[in-house]
Short mmCIF file of C-alpha atoms in Angstrom, two decimals:
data_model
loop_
_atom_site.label_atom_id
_atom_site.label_comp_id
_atom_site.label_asym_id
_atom_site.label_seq_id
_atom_site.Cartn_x
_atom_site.Cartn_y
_atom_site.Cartn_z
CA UNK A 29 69.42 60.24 79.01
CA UNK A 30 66.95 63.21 78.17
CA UNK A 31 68.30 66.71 79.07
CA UNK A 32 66.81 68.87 81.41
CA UNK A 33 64.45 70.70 78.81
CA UNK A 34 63.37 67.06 77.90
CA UNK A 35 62.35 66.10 80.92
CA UNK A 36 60.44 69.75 81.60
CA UNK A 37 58.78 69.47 78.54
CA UNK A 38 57.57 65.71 79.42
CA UNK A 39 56.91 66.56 82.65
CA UNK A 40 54.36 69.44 81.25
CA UNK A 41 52.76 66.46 78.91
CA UNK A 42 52.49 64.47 81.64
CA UNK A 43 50.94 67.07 83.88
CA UNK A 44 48.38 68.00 80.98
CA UNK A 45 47.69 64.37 80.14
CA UNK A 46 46.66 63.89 83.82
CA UNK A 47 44.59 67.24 84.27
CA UNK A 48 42.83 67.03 80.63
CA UNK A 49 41.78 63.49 81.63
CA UNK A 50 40.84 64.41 84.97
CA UNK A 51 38.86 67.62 84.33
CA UNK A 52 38.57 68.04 80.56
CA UNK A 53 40.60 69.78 78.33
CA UNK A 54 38.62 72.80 78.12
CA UNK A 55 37.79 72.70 81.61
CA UNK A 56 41.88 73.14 82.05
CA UNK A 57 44.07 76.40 82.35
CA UNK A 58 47.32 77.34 81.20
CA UNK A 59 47.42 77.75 85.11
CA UNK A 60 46.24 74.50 85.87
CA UNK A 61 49.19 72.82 83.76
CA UNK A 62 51.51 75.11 84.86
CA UNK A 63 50.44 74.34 88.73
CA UNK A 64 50.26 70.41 88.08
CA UNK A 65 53.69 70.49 86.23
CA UNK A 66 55.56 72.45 88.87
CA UNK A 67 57.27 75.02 86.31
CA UNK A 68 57.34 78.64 86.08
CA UNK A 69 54.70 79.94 84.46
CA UNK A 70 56.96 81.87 81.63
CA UNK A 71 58.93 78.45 80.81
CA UNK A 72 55.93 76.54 79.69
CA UNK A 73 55.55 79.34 76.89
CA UNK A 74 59.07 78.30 75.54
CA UNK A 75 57.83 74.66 75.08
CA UNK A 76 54.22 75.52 73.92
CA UNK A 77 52.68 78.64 72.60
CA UNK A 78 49.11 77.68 72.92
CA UNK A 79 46.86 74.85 74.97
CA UNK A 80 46.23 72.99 71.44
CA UNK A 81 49.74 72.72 70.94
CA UNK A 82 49.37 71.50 74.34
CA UNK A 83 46.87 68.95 73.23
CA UNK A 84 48.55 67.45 70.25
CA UNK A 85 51.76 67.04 72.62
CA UNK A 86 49.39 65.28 74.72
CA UNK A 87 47.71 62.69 71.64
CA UNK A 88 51.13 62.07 70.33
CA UNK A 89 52.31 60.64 73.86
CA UNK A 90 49.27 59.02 73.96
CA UNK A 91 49.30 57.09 70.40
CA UNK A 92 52.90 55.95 71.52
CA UNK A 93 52.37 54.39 74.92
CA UNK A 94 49.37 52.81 73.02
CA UNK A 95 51.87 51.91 70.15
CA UNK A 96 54.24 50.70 72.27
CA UNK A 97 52.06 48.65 74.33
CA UNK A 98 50.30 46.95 71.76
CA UNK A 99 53.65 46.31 70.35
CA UNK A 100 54.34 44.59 73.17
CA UNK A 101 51.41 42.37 73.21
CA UNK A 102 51.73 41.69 69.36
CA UNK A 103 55.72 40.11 70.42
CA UNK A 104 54.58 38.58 73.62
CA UNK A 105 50.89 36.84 72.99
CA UNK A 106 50.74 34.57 70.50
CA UNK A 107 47.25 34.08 70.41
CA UNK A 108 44.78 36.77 68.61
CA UNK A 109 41.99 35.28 71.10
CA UNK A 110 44.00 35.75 74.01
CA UNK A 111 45.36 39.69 72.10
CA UNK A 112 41.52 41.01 72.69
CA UNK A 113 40.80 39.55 75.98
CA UNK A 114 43.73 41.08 76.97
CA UNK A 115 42.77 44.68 75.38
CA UNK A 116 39.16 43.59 77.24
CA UNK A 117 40.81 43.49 80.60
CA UNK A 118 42.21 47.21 79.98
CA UNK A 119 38.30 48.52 80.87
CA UNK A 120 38.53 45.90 84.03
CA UNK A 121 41.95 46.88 85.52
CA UNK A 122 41.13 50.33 85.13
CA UNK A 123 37.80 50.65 86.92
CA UNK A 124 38.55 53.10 89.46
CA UNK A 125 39.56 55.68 86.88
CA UNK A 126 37.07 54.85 84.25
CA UNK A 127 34.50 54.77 87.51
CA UNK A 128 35.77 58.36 88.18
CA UNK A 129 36.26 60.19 84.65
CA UNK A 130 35.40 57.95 82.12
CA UNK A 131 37.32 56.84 79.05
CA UNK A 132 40.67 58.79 78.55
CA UNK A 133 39.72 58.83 74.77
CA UNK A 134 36.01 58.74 74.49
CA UNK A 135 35.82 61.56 77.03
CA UNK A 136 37.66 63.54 75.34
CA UNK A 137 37.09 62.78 71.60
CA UNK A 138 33.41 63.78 72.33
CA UNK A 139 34.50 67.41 74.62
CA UNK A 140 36.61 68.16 71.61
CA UNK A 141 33.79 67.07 69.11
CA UNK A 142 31.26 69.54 70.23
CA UNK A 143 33.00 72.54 68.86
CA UNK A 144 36.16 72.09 68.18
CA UNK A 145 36.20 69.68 65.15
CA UNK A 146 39.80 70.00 64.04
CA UNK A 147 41.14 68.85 67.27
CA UNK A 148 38.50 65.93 67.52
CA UNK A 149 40.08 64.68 64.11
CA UNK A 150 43.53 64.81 66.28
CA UNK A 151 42.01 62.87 68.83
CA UNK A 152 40.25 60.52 67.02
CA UNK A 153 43.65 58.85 66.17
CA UNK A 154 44.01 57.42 69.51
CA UNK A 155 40.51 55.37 68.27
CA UNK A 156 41.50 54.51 64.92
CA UNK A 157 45.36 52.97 66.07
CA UNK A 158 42.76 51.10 68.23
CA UNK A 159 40.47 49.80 65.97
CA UNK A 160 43.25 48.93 63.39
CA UNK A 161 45.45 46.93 65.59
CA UNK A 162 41.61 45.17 66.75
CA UNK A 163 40.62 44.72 62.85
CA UNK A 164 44.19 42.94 62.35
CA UNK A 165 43.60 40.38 65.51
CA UNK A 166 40.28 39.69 64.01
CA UNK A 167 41.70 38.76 60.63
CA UNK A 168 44.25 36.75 62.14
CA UNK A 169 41.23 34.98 63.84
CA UNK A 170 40.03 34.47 60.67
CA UNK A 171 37.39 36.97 60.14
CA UNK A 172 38.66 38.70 57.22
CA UNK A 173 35.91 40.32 55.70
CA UNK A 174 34.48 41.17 58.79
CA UNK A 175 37.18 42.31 60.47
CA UNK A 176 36.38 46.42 60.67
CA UNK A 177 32.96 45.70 61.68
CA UNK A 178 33.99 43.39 64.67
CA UNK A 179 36.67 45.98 65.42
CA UNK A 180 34.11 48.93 65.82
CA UNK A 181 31.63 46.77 67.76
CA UNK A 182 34.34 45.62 70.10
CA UNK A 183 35.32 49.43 70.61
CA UNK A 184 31.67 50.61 71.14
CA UNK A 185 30.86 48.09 73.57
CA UNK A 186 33.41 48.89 75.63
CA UNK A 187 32.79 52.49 75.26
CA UNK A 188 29.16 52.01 76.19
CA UNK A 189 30.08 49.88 79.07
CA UNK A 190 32.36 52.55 80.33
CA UNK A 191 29.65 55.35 80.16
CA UNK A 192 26.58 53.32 81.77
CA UNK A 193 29.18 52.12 84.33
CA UNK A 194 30.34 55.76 85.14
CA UNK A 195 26.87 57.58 85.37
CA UNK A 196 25.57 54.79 87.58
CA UNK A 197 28.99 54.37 89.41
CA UNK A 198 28.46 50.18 89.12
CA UNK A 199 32.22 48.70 89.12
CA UNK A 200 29.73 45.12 88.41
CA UNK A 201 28.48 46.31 85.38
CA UNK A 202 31.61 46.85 84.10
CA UNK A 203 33.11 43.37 84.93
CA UNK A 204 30.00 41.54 84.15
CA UNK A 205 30.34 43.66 80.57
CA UNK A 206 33.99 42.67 80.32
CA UNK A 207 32.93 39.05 81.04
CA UNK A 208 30.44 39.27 78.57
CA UNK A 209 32.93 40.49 75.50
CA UNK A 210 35.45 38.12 76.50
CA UNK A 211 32.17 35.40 75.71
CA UNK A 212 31.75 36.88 72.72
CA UNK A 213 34.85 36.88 71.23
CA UNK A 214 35.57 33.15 72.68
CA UNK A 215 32.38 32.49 71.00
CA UNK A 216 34.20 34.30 67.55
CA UNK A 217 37.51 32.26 67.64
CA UNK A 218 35.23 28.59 68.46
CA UNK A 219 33.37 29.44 64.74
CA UNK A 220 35.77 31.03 62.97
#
C-alpha cells in the first residue's frame, strides 16, 4: 500500500495531468494544481520544485498507463489486426474529451513545441512508445519493411481526425474517420 506522501504526490500528478490536459500546461498555475489537488500550497514544493518537474512527473505517469495498457492488449489479443482496431477505437470511445480539448498528447506536444523545445522532446515520448508498439503490430502483420511508415500514417490520421473533429465539434467525423482506418488496416492484413 503507498504511504501517505505517495498518495499526495500521485494525487498532485493526477491533478496536473487533468488540468494540463484540460487547459494547457502553460495555461496552468502552481495555484491551479495546488487548488485541483486539494494540498497546501507549501507541501506541493516538497514533492516538486518547479512546474517542469511537474511536467515530467506528469509524462512518466503517462508512458506507464500507456505501457501498461498496451501490455495488456499485447497478453490479451492475439491478433495484430484486431491490436490496431483496438488502439483505433481509443479516438472513438474518447470523443467527448477529444471533442472538448483535443488529443492529450498532440495538444500538448505542439504547446510545448512552440517554445519550449526541451520539454517537447519529453513529451514526444508518449508518441514514439506509440508508434513503436504500432510499427511492431505491423510487422507482425507482415509488413516488415514498411512497418515505421504505416506506424506514422496510422498516428497522423488519427491526429488529424482529432483536430478537424475538435475545431468543427463533429463527433461523425470522427467515427466515420475511425471507420475508415479500421478499412484500411483490414484492407492491410487481407494483402499482406
Amino acid at each position: 500500500m503507498p504511504s501517505k506522501s505517495e498518495r499526495t504526490r500521485q494525487r498532485i500528478i493526477d491533478a496536473a495531468n487533468q488540468l494540463f490536459y484540460r487547459k494547457g500546461y502553460n495555461r496552468t498555475s502552481f495555484t491551479d494544481v495546488v487548488e485541483e489537488a486539494d494540498v497546501p500550497r507549501g507541501n506541493i514544493y516538497y514533492y516538486f520544485k518547479t512546474k517542469d518537474e511537474i511536467l515530467k512527473s506528469v509524462i512518466a505517469h503517462r508512458l506507464e498507463t500507456i505501457s501498461g495498457m498496451l501490455q495488456e492488449w499485447d497478453r490479451n489479443i492475439s491478433e495484430p489486426l484486431d491490436r490496431l482496431e483496438r488502439f483505433v477505437r481509443i479516438m472513438y470511445d474518447s470523443t467527448p474529451a477529444l471533442l472538448r480539448s483535443g488529443c492529450p498528447m498532440g495538444s500538448l506536444t505542439a504547446e510545448l513545441g512552440k517554445d519550449q523545445p526541451e520539454l517537447k522532446e519529453d513529451a514526444k515520448g508518449l508518441f514514439d512508445l506509440f508508434q513503436r508498439w504500432l510499427a511492431r503490430q505491423f510487422v507482425d502483420m507482415g509488413y516488415r519493411d514498411e512497418a515505421r511508415d504505416l506506424s506514422l500514417r496510422l498516428l497522423s490520421r488519427g491526429q488529424g481526425l482529432i483536430i478537424i473533429a475538435q475545431v468543427y465539434q463533429d463527433p461523425g467525423f470522427l467515427e466515420r474517420g475511425t471507420q475508415e482506418l479500421n478499412r484500411w488496416l483490414e484492407d492491410l492484413a487481407r494483402y499482406a
